[in-house]
Tab-separated table of C-alpha atoms in Angstrom:
chain	number	residue	atom	x	y	z
H	1	MET	CA	-198.833	41.645	-34.749
H	2	LYS	CA	-196.001	44.067	-35.553
H	3	ILE	CA	-192.730	45.041	-33.928
H	4	THR	CA	-192.988	48.689	-32.907
H	5	GLY	CA	-189.871	49.441	-30.890
H	6	TYR	CA	-187.169	48.322	-28.519
H	7	ARG	CA	-185.585	49.399	-25.259
H	8	THR	CA	-182.128	48.721	-23.822
H	9	LEU	CA	-181.270	48.227	-20.185
H	10	THR	CA	-178.105	47.357	-18.302
H	11	THR	CA	-178.144	45.643	-14.932
H	12	VAL	CA	-175.485	43.803	-12.954
H	13	GLN	CA	-174.699	40.382	-11.633
H	14	GLU	CA	-173.644	40.569	-7.993
H	15	TRP	CA	-171.439	37.544	-7.433
H	16	GLY	CA	-170.378	38.447	-3.897
H	17	ARG	CA	-166.808	37.318	-4.646
H	18	PRO	CA	-164.091	37.810	-7.270
H	19	VAL	CA	-164.857	36.211	-10.623
H	20	GLY	CA	-162.560	35.595	-13.549
H	21	ASP	CA	-160.368	33.239	-15.509
H	22	ALA	CA	-156.785	32.839	-16.780
H	23	ASN	CA	-157.038	36.204	-18.548
H	24	GLY	CA	-157.910	38.218	-15.460
H	25	THR	CA	-160.376	38.770	-12.607
H	26	PHE	CA	-163.124	41.210	-11.678
H	27	THR	CA	-162.092	41.671	-8.058
H	28	ASP	CA	-165.288	43.476	-7.016
H	29	GLY	CA	-167.478	40.623	-8.220
H	30	ILE	CA	-169.709	42.937	-10.249
H	31	THR	CA	-170.334	42.172	-13.913
H	32	SER	CA	-172.669	43.887	-16.362
H	33	VAL	CA	-175.702	42.271	-17.960
H	34	SER	CA	-177.164	43.890	-21.082
H	35	ILE	CA	-180.881	43.501	-21.838
H	36	ILE	CA	-182.923	44.248	-24.952
H	37	GLN	CA	-186.721	44.410	-24.781
H	38	VAL	CA	-188.720	44.303	-28.003
H	39	GLU	CA	-192.179	45.906	-28.049
H	40	THR	CA	-195.208	45.081	-30.224
H	41	ASP	CA	-198.474	46.759	-31.174
H	42	GLU	CA	-200.375	44.111	-29.204
H	43	GLY	CA	-198.692	44.952	-25.925
H	44	ILE	CA	-196.515	41.851	-25.772
H	45	THR	CA	-192.901	42.555	-24.843
H	46	GLY	CA	-190.053	40.130	-25.344
H	47	THR	CA	-186.796	40.044	-23.380
H	48	GLY	CA	-183.355	39.024	-24.583
H	49	PHE	CA	-179.864	39.157	-23.081
H	50	GLY	CA	-176.832	40.212	-25.118
H	51	SER	CA	-174.861	43.109	-26.513
H	52	HIS	CA	-176.143	46.567	-27.456
H	53	VAL	CA	-173.519	47.077	-30.174
H	54	GLN	CA	-175.078	48.394	-33.427
H	55	VAL	CA	-178.499	47.960	-31.853
H	56	GLU	CA	-180.171	50.658	-33.989
H	57	ALA	CA	-178.877	49.286	-37.263
H	58	ILE	CA	-179.900	45.736	-36.437
H	59	PHE	CA	-183.356	46.754	-35.220
H	60	ALA	CA	-183.974	48.366	-38.610
H	61	ALA	CA	-184.005	44.856	-40.094
H	62	ILE	CA	-187.012	43.780	-38.027
H	63	GLU	CA	-188.954	46.984	-37.369
H	64	GLY	CA	-192.581	46.705	-38.494
H	65	GLU	CA	-192.274	42.947	-39.042
H	66	ASP	CA	-194.356	40.204	-37.419
H	67	PRO	CA	-192.219	38.973	-34.502
H	68	ARG	CA	-193.539	35.446	-34.871
H	69	SER	CA	-191.485	35.051	-38.072
H	70	VAL	CA	-188.468	34.496	-35.838
H	71	THR	CA	-186.099	32.462	-37.967
H	72	ALA	CA	-186.722	34.563	-41.071
H	73	LEU	CA	-186.086	37.727	-39.061
H	74	TYR	CA	-182.900	36.202	-37.673
H	75	ASP	CA	-181.603	35.838	-41.235
H	76	ARG	CA	-182.692	39.409	-42.019
H	77	MET	CA	-180.559	40.615	-39.128
H	78	LEU	CA	-177.577	38.620	-40.378
H	79	ARG	CA	-178.001	40.096	-43.843
H	80	ARG	CA	-178.168	43.594	-42.385
H	81	THR	CA	-174.558	43.198	-41.239
H	82	PHE	CA	-173.399	41.472	-44.438
H	83	LYS	CA	-170.609	43.801	-45.577
H	84	ALA	CA	-168.823	44.407	-42.270
H	85	GLY	CA	-169.730	40.974	-40.915
H	86	HIS	CA	-171.701	39.793	-37.917
H	87	GLY	CA	-168.834	38.579	-35.727
H	88	GLY	CA	-168.083	39.499	-32.129
H	89	ALA	CA	-170.426	41.663	-30.117
H	90	VAL	CA	-172.652	42.341	-33.143
H	91	PHE	CA	-173.590	38.659	-33.166
H	92	SER	CA	-174.586	38.960	-29.506
H	93	THR	CA	-176.867	41.894	-30.321
H	94	ILE	CA	-178.560	39.794	-33.005
H	95	GLY	CA	-178.846	36.996	-30.443
H	96	ALA	CA	-180.502	39.271	-27.892
H	97	PHE	CA	-183.108	40.381	-30.434
H	98	ASP	CA	-183.626	36.774	-31.518
H	99	THR	CA	-184.239	35.629	-27.946
H	100	ALA	CA	-186.703	38.472	-27.408
H	101	LEU	CA	-188.612	37.439	-30.539
H	102	TRP	CA	-188.847	33.840	-29.373
H	103	ASP	CA	-190.104	35.158	-26.023
H	104	ILE	CA	-192.845	37.078	-27.857
H	105	LYS	CA	-193.762	34.113	-30.051
H	106	ALA	CA	-194.283	31.859	-27.035
H	107	LYS	CA	-196.130	34.527	-25.069
H	108	ALA	CA	-198.488	35.090	-28.011
H	109	VAL	CA	-199.788	31.525	-27.672
H	110	GLY	CA	-199.578	31.486	-23.875
H	111	GLU	CA	-196.987	28.739	-23.646
H	112	PRO	CA	-193.519	28.417	-22.129
H	113	LEU	CA	-190.873	28.387	-24.829
H	114	TRP	CA	-189.820	24.837	-24.007
H	115	ARG	CA	-193.322	23.654	-24.833
H	116	LEU	CA	-193.556	25.745	-28.034
H	117	LEU	CA	-190.252	24.310	-29.296
H	118	GLY	CA	-191.477	20.759	-28.775
H	119	GLY	CA	-189.783	19.871	-25.513
H	120	ARG	CA	-191.238	17.018	-23.462
H	121	ASP	CA	-189.254	17.198	-20.243
H	122	ARG	CA	-188.831	20.495	-18.392
H	123	VAL	CA	-185.862	19.132	-16.413
H	124	VAL	CA	-182.468	20.065	-17.884
H	125	PRO	CA	-179.206	18.601	-16.452
H	126	ALA	CA	-176.707	21.226	-15.267
H	127	TYR	CA	-173.132	21.593	-14.042
H	128	ALA	CA	-171.601	24.148	-11.687
H	129	SER	CA	-169.325	26.826	-13.105
H	130	GLY	CA	-167.956	29.300	-10.573
H	131	LEU	CA	-165.628	31.536	-12.636
H	132	ASP	CA	-163.406	30.794	-9.675
H	133	ILE	CA	-159.743	31.394	-10.496
H	134	GLY	CA	-159.502	34.296	-8.022
H	135	LEU	CA	-160.626	32.271	-4.993
H	136	ASN	CA	-158.435	30.853	-2.241
H	137	ASP	CA	-158.925	27.255	-1.125
H	138	ASP	CA	-161.468	27.989	1.587
H	139	GLU	CA	-163.509	30.208	-0.703
H	140	LEU	CA	-163.361	27.620	-3.467
H	141	VAL	CA	-164.630	24.853	-1.184
H	142	ALA	CA	-167.437	27.068	0.144
H	143	VAL	CA	-168.627	28.044	-3.337
H	144	TYR	CA	-168.754	24.469	-4.595
H	145	GLN	CA	-170.313	23.222	-1.389
H	146	ASN	CA	-173.155	25.611	-2.117
H	147	TYR	CA	-173.525	24.175	-5.610
H	148	ALA	CA	-173.404	20.652	-4.151
H	149	ASP	CA	-176.136	21.534	-1.691
H	150	HIS	CA	-178.302	22.146	-4.767
H	151	GLY	CA	-177.508	18.677	-6.068
H	152	LEU	CA	-174.871	19.665	-8.631
H	153	LEU	CA	-172.293	16.878	-8.884
H	154	ALA	CA	-170.352	18.126	-11.902
H	155	ALA	CA	-168.200	21.256	-11.985
H	156	LYS	CA	-166.041	23.267	-14.371
H	157	LEU	CA	-163.110	25.158	-12.879
H	158	LYS	CA	-161.091	27.947	-14.407
H	159	GLY	CA	-157.379	27.274	-14.735
H	160	GLY	CA	-154.448	27.066	-17.081
H	161	LEU	CA	-151.740	29.112	-15.353
H	162	ASP	CA	-150.158	26.577	-12.976
H	163	VAL	CA	-150.611	22.818	-13.326
H	164	GLU	CA	-149.926	22.087	-9.647
H	165	ARG	CA	-152.394	24.732	-8.552
H	166	ASP	CA	-154.966	23.378	-10.988
H	167	ARG	CA	-154.461	19.861	-9.607
H	168	GLN	CA	-154.924	21.092	-6.049
H	169	ARG	CA	-158.071	23.055	-6.845
H	170	LEU	CA	-159.642	20.292	-8.906
H	171	THR	CA	-158.940	17.791	-6.152
H	172	LEU	CA	-160.563	20.015	-3.545
H	173	VAL	CA	-163.709	20.371	-5.608
H	174	GLN	CA	-163.684	16.661	-6.457
H	175	ASP	CA	-163.691	15.855	-2.747
H	176	VAL	CA	-166.589	18.235	-2.069
H	177	LEU	CA	-168.711	16.783	-4.854
H	178	ARG	CA	-167.792	13.173	-4.129
H	179	GLN	CA	-168.847	13.562	-0.497
H	180	ALA	CA	-172.104	15.264	-1.532
H	181	GLY	CA	-172.796	12.447	-3.966
H	182	GLY	CA	-172.277	9.684	-1.453
H	183	GLY	CA	-168.988	8.558	-2.974
H	184	GLN	CA	-170.125	8.830	-6.599
H	185	ARG	CA	-167.378	10.001	-8.952
H	186	PRO	CA	-168.122	13.630	-9.879
H	187	GLY	CA	-167.704	15.187	-13.303
H	188	LEU	CA	-164.715	17.516	-13.486
H	189	MET	CA	-163.936	19.950	-16.310
H	190	LEU	CA	-161.210	22.573	-16.762
H	191	ASP	CA	-161.547	25.790	-18.763
H	192	ALA	CA	-158.272	27.352	-19.952
H	193	ASN	CA	-159.932	30.234	-21.839
H	194	GLU	CA	-157.509	30.044	-24.781
H	195	SER	CA	-154.465	30.577	-22.568
H	196	TRP	CA	-152.155	27.877	-24.019
H	197	ASN	CA	-150.444	26.961	-27.250
H	198	ARG	CA	-151.115	23.411	-28.426
H	199	LYS	CA	-148.086	21.685	-26.843
H	200	GLN	CA	-148.595	23.524	-23.565
H	201	ALA	CA	-152.173	22.270	-23.544
H	202	VAL	CA	-151.176	18.656	-24.100
H	203	ARG	CA	-148.464	18.804	-21.429
H	204	HIS	CA	-150.682	20.538	-18.875
H	205	ILE	CA	-153.717	18.267	-19.283
H	206	SER	CA	-151.658	15.082	-19.577
H	207	GLU	CA	-150.008	15.938	-16.258
H	208	LEU	CA	-153.397	16.469	-14.615
H	209	GLU	CA	-154.699	13.223	-16.069
H	210	ARG	CA	-152.067	11.267	-14.160
H	211	THR	CA	-154.259	11.682	-11.052
H	212	LEU	CA	-157.573	13.146	-12.212
H	213	ASP	CA	-160.360	12.053	-14.544
H	214	LEU	CA	-161.407	15.085	-16.594
H	215	VAL	CA	-164.591	15.030	-18.666
H	216	TRP	CA	-163.456	17.865	-20.907
H	217	VAL	CA	-160.971	20.685	-21.305
H	218	GLU	CA	-162.499	23.859	-22.686
H	219	GLU	CA	-160.842	26.239	-25.155
H	220	PRO	CA	-157.323	24.888	-24.575
H	221	VAL	CA	-156.040	26.932	-27.553
H	222	ARG	CA	-157.505	29.699	-29.678
H	223	ARG	CA	-161.153	29.190	-30.505
H	224	TRP	CA	-160.559	29.104	-34.280
H	225	ASP	CA	-157.406	26.939	-34.272
H	226	VAL	CA	-158.650	23.842	-36.077
H	227	ASP	CA	-155.246	22.111	-36.234
H	228	GLY	CA	-154.415	23.067	-32.664
H	229	LEU	CA	-157.685	21.812	-31.184
H	230	ALA	CA	-157.331	18.559	-33.160
H	231	THR	CA	-153.740	18.149	-31.893
H	232	VAL	CA	-154.839	18.634	-28.300
H	233	GLY	CA	-157.708	16.195	-28.751
H	234	ARG	CA	-155.346	13.493	-30.003
H	235	GLY	CA	-152.900	14.078	-27.151
H	236	ILE	CA	-155.224	13.848	-24.124
H	237	ARG	CA	-157.918	11.513	-22.812
H	238	ALA	CA	-160.425	14.253	-22.000
H	239	SER	CA	-162.794	15.642	-24.584
H	240	VAL	CA	-162.118	19.024	-26.177
H	241	ALA	CA	-164.907	21.586	-25.827
H	242	THR	CA	-165.257	24.868	-27.713
H	243	GLY	CA	-167.829	27.061	-29.406
H	244	GLU	CA	-169.067	29.696	-26.945
H	245	ASN	CA	-167.062	32.419	-28.695
H	246	LEU	CA	-167.784	31.310	-32.249
H	247	THR	CA	-170.222	33.493	-34.182
H	248	GLY	CA	-172.048	31.664	-36.939
H	249	LEU	CA	-172.152	28.169	-38.405
H	250	GLU	CA	-169.348	29.070	-40.777
H	251	GLN	CA	-166.977	29.143	-37.812
H	252	PHE	CA	-168.156	25.778	-36.482
H	253	ARG	CA	-167.999	23.923	-39.800
H	254	PRO	CA	-164.173	23.611	-40.111
H	255	LEU	CA	-163.896	22.298	-36.558
H	256	LEU	CA	-166.571	19.674	-37.131
H	257	VAL	CA	-165.182	18.556	-40.473
H	258	ALA	CA	-161.684	18.151	-38.985
H	259	GLY	CA	-162.894	16.298	-35.882
H	260	ALA	CA	-161.345	19.041	-33.754
H	261	VAL	CA	-164.152	19.323	-31.192
H	262	ASP	CA	-165.850	16.717	-29.009
H	263	ILE	CA	-168.280	18.897	-27.009
H	264	VAL	CA	-169.928	21.616	-29.092
H	265	GLN	CA	-170.801	24.699	-27.076
H	266	ALA	CA	-172.951	27.720	-27.904
H	267	SER	CA	-173.243	30.969	-25.979
H	268	ALA	CA	-176.552	32.071	-24.498
H	269	SER	CA	-175.922	35.597	-25.795
H	270	CYS	CA	-175.976	34.325	-29.407
H	271	GLY	CA	-179.676	33.492	-29.298
H	272	VAL	CA	-182.074	30.594	-29.652
H	273	THR	CA	-182.024	30.278	-33.451
H	274	HIS	CA	-178.237	30.060	-33.520
H	275	PHE	CA	-178.275	27.427	-30.800
H	276	LEU	CA	-180.850	25.299	-32.607
H	277	ARG	CA	-178.839	25.462	-35.825
H	278	VAL	CA	-175.584	24.620	-34.048
H	279	ALA	CA	-177.295	21.699	-32.308
H	280	ALA	CA	-178.632	20.340	-35.599
H	281	THR	CA	-175.212	20.666	-37.231
H	282	ALA	CA	-173.501	18.947	-34.292
H	283	HIS	CA	-176.119	16.194	-34.341
H	284	ALA	CA	-175.277	15.486	-37.971
H	285	HIS	CA	-171.737	14.753	-36.728
H	286	ASP	CA	-172.975	12.660	-33.753
H	287	LEU	CA	-171.704	15.254	-31.277
H	288	PRO	CA	-173.322	16.549	-28.074
H	289	VAL	CA	-174.002	20.223	-27.376
H	290	SER	CA	-173.792	22.275	-24.204
H	291	PRO	CA	-175.160	25.829	-23.686
H	292	ILE	CA	-172.810	28.339	-22.063
H	293	GLY	CA	-173.478	31.577	-20.190
H	294	ASN	CA	-174.815	33.049	-16.998
H	295	VAL	CA	-178.253	34.168	-18.199
H	296	SER	CA	-178.871	31.081	-20.309
H	297	VAL	CA	-182.573	30.625	-19.553
H	298	ALA	CA	-183.645	30.781	-23.218
H	299	LEU	CA	-181.157	28.100	-24.236
H	300	THR	CA	-182.309	26.000	-21.310
H	301	HIS	CA	-185.753	26.054	-22.894
H	302	ALA	CA	-184.272	25.220	-26.309
H	303	ALA	CA	-182.204	22.364	-24.845
H	304	THR	CA	-185.388	20.458	-24.042
H	305	SER	CA	-186.237	20.169	-27.742
H	306	ILE	CA	-182.989	18.815	-29.208
H	307	PRO	CA	-181.769	15.194	-29.259
H	308	ASN	CA	-178.116	15.860	-28.398
H	309	HIS	CA	-178.138	18.114	-25.342
H	310	LEU	CA	-175.483	17.004	-22.855
H	311	VAL	CA	-175.517	19.449	-19.957
H	312	THR	CA	-176.080	23.193	-19.385
H	313	GLU	CA	-173.700	25.548	-17.604
H	314	LEU	CA	-174.997	27.058	-14.354
H	315	GLN	CA	-172.913	29.966	-13.136
H	316	ASP	CA	-174.399	32.144	-10.391
H	317	LEU	CA	-177.257	30.504	-8.497
H	318	GLN	CA	-179.076	33.853	-8.394
H	319	PRO	CA	-180.279	35.861	-11.439
H	320	PRO	CA	-179.024	39.386	-12.197
H	321	VAL	CA	-180.283	42.367	-10.199
H	322	GLY	CA	-183.885	43.190	-11.089
H	323	VAL	CA	-184.405	39.943	-13.020
H	324	THR	CA	-186.591	37.057	-11.916
H	325	VAL	CA	-186.723	33.712	-13.735
H	326	ASP	CA	-189.431	31.060	-13.586
H	327	ARG	CA	-186.956	28.269	-13.008
H	328	ARG	CA	-185.725	26.341	-10.023
H	329	ILE	CA	-182.643	24.289	-9.275
H	330	GLU	CA	-183.437	20.812	-8.061
H	331	HIS	CA	-181.340	17.632	-7.769
H	332	GLY	CA	-178.577	19.065	-9.945
H	333	ALA	CA	-180.896	20.142	-12.740
H	334	LEU	CA	-182.667	23.264	-13.977
H	335	VAL	CA	-186.434	22.810	-13.763
H	336	LEU	CA	-188.360	25.150	-16.056
H	337	GLY	CA	-191.733	26.614	-15.084
H	338	ASP	CA	-195.000	27.158	-16.935
H	339	SER	CA	-194.801	30.945	-17.430
H	340	ALA	CA	-195.398	31.971	-21.025
H	341	GLY	CA	-192.271	32.782	-23.027
H	342	ILE	CA	-188.852	32.326	-21.462
H	343	GLY	CA	-190.248	33.000	-17.993
H	344	VAL	CA	-188.245	36.183	-17.338
H	345	GLN	CA	-189.502	39.319	-15.607
H	346	VAL	CA	-187.476	42.561	-15.495
H	347	ASP	CA	-188.050	45.130	-12.743
H	348	GLU	CA	-186.638	48.442	-13.982
H	349	ASN	CA	-187.233	50.143	-10.623
H	350	VAL	CA	-184.961	47.667	-8.885
H	351	ILE	CA	-182.318	48.105	-11.591
H	352	SER	CA	-182.448	51.919	-11.507
H	353	THR	CA	-182.369	52.236	-7.718
H	354	ARG	CA	-179.472	49.850	-7.175
H	355	GLY	CA	-176.496	51.906	-6.083
H	356	HIS	CA	-173.560	50.480	-7.995
H	357	GLN	CA	-172.819	49.739	-11.620
H	358	PRO	CA	-169.951	47.758	-13.157
H	359	ASN	CA	-166.752	49.542	-14.041
H	360	THR	CA	-166.925	49.538	-17.816
H	361	GLN	CA	-163.568	51.342	-18.111
H	362	GLN	CA	-161.471	48.490	-16.699
H	363	THR	CA	-158.371	47.903	-18.800
H	364	ASP	CA	-157.820	44.343	-17.591
H	365	GLY	CA	-159.942	41.414	-16.524
H	366	PRO	CA	-161.311	38.276	-18.185
H	367	HIS	CA	-162.351	40.267	-21.279
H	368	VAL	CA	-158.769	41.351	-22.105
H	369	ARG	CA	-156.264	38.812	-23.425
H	370	PRO	CA	-152.880	39.079	-21.617
H	371	PRO	CA	-149.906	39.927	-23.839
H	372	ARG	CA	-148.070	36.686	-22.941
H	373	ALA	CA	-150.995	34.282	-23.286
H	374	GLY	CA	-149.753	31.154	-25.057
H	375	LEU	CA	-146.149	32.300	-24.608
H	376	ARG	CA	-145.546	31.656	-20.909
H	377	LEU	CA	-142.542	29.511	-20.081
H	378	LEU	CA	-143.113	29.217	-16.340
H	379	ALA	CA	-146.257	28.964	-14.210
H	380	THR	CA	-147.782	32.284	-13.192
H	381	SER	CA	-150.472	33.301	-10.777
H	382	ASP	CA	-151.707	36.430	-12.525
H	383	GLY	CA	-151.462	35.609	-16.213
H	384	HIS	CA	-149.278	38.606	-17.046
H	385	GLN	CA	-145.791	37.183	-16.477
H	386	SER	CA	-143.768	34.445	-18.113
C-alpha cells in the first residue's frame, strides 16, 4: 500500500451560542474545523483533523510511503520541518496527517483504532467543557443541564477575569450537576487560558477555594512558564493542568522534571502518535493524562490503550457539519463503536452546500491574546481593560 495524495477540507462547528474564553468570544457561535484526507493506491482514505499550514511541504515527507508505517512517518514529518521548527500550527498539520495514517492503518485490518492500539474497554470517561464565558446565567445553566442529561457530572468552565463572577458561575454549574447526580459532589475545573501572572493565579484560585472544591485549574499562566506553573501549584489546593498548546515532548520535559504540572494534557489536533508519547512520558512521572479538543475522536480511541488516562474533554455534543462519528455519549462517558479506523465519515456535499462559513478575518476572539493579559489590576468583563 502506498500514499498517493491528500485533500483538504474546511467545515464548521455550529455551537448555537457564543463560545470563547478569557481572551475573547466568537459571538456568532461558528468556528472552523480543518480536515485532511490522505488517499492510498488501495482505495483506503484516512481522515485527520488539524491545521493546513505548510500542508504541501509536510506531505512531501510521506508521499509514496506505506501509510502503515505510522510512527516512522511521524518522525519523517518532524524532520521535514527541522530547520524552521515544528511548533504552532505546523505541529497541528503533522498531527492531522498522523491521525489520518492511523485511520488508514486500522481500516486496512478492518478494526476500530481502539482495538488496533490494544484497548480493552471502549468506554472512555468524559467531562463537559462548554467554552462558556460569553453566556449569561440562564444560558449557562441550560447548557450544563444538557450535558448533565447525558450523564456528565464533571465540568470545566472558562474564567479568569473576575473572581466573584467565576464563583457565581461555578456555583451555578455545581448545583446543576449535583442535582443531576443525586447529591453526589461534581467535579469542577476552571480554565484561565493563560490570562494571569503567577501571583494573580494564586490569589484568584485561593479565593475560589474558600467555598469551592476545584479538581484542577488549567493554564493559569503561560504554557511554557515552568517556574510560574510550579509556583501556582504550590500555592493552591487544586491540581495544575497544562499541555494542550505544547508542541513536542521537548516542551513537556521541563515541566515534568520541575514538578510544574499535575494533569498532563495533549491536544487532539496534535495527533495520535504525539498523544501516545506524551502519555508514556507522563506515566514515567506517575502523572495522569487528559485529551483536549472538540474533534478528539482519535485520542478517545488512543485513551483506551494507555494506563494513565484520567478523563477526556467533551465540548459540543454534536460533531462538525458534514461529519458523523461512530461514538455515543452514555452515562457520562464516550462509548466507541466498531467501525474500522477512527469511525469518522465526512460528507463533502453537506459541507459544500451549507450556507455559512466562519469569519477567518476576525481580529479578536479566543485565538488572539489581549494586550493586557496578565497585567490587569481590576476585574474586567471583556478581557481588554485593566
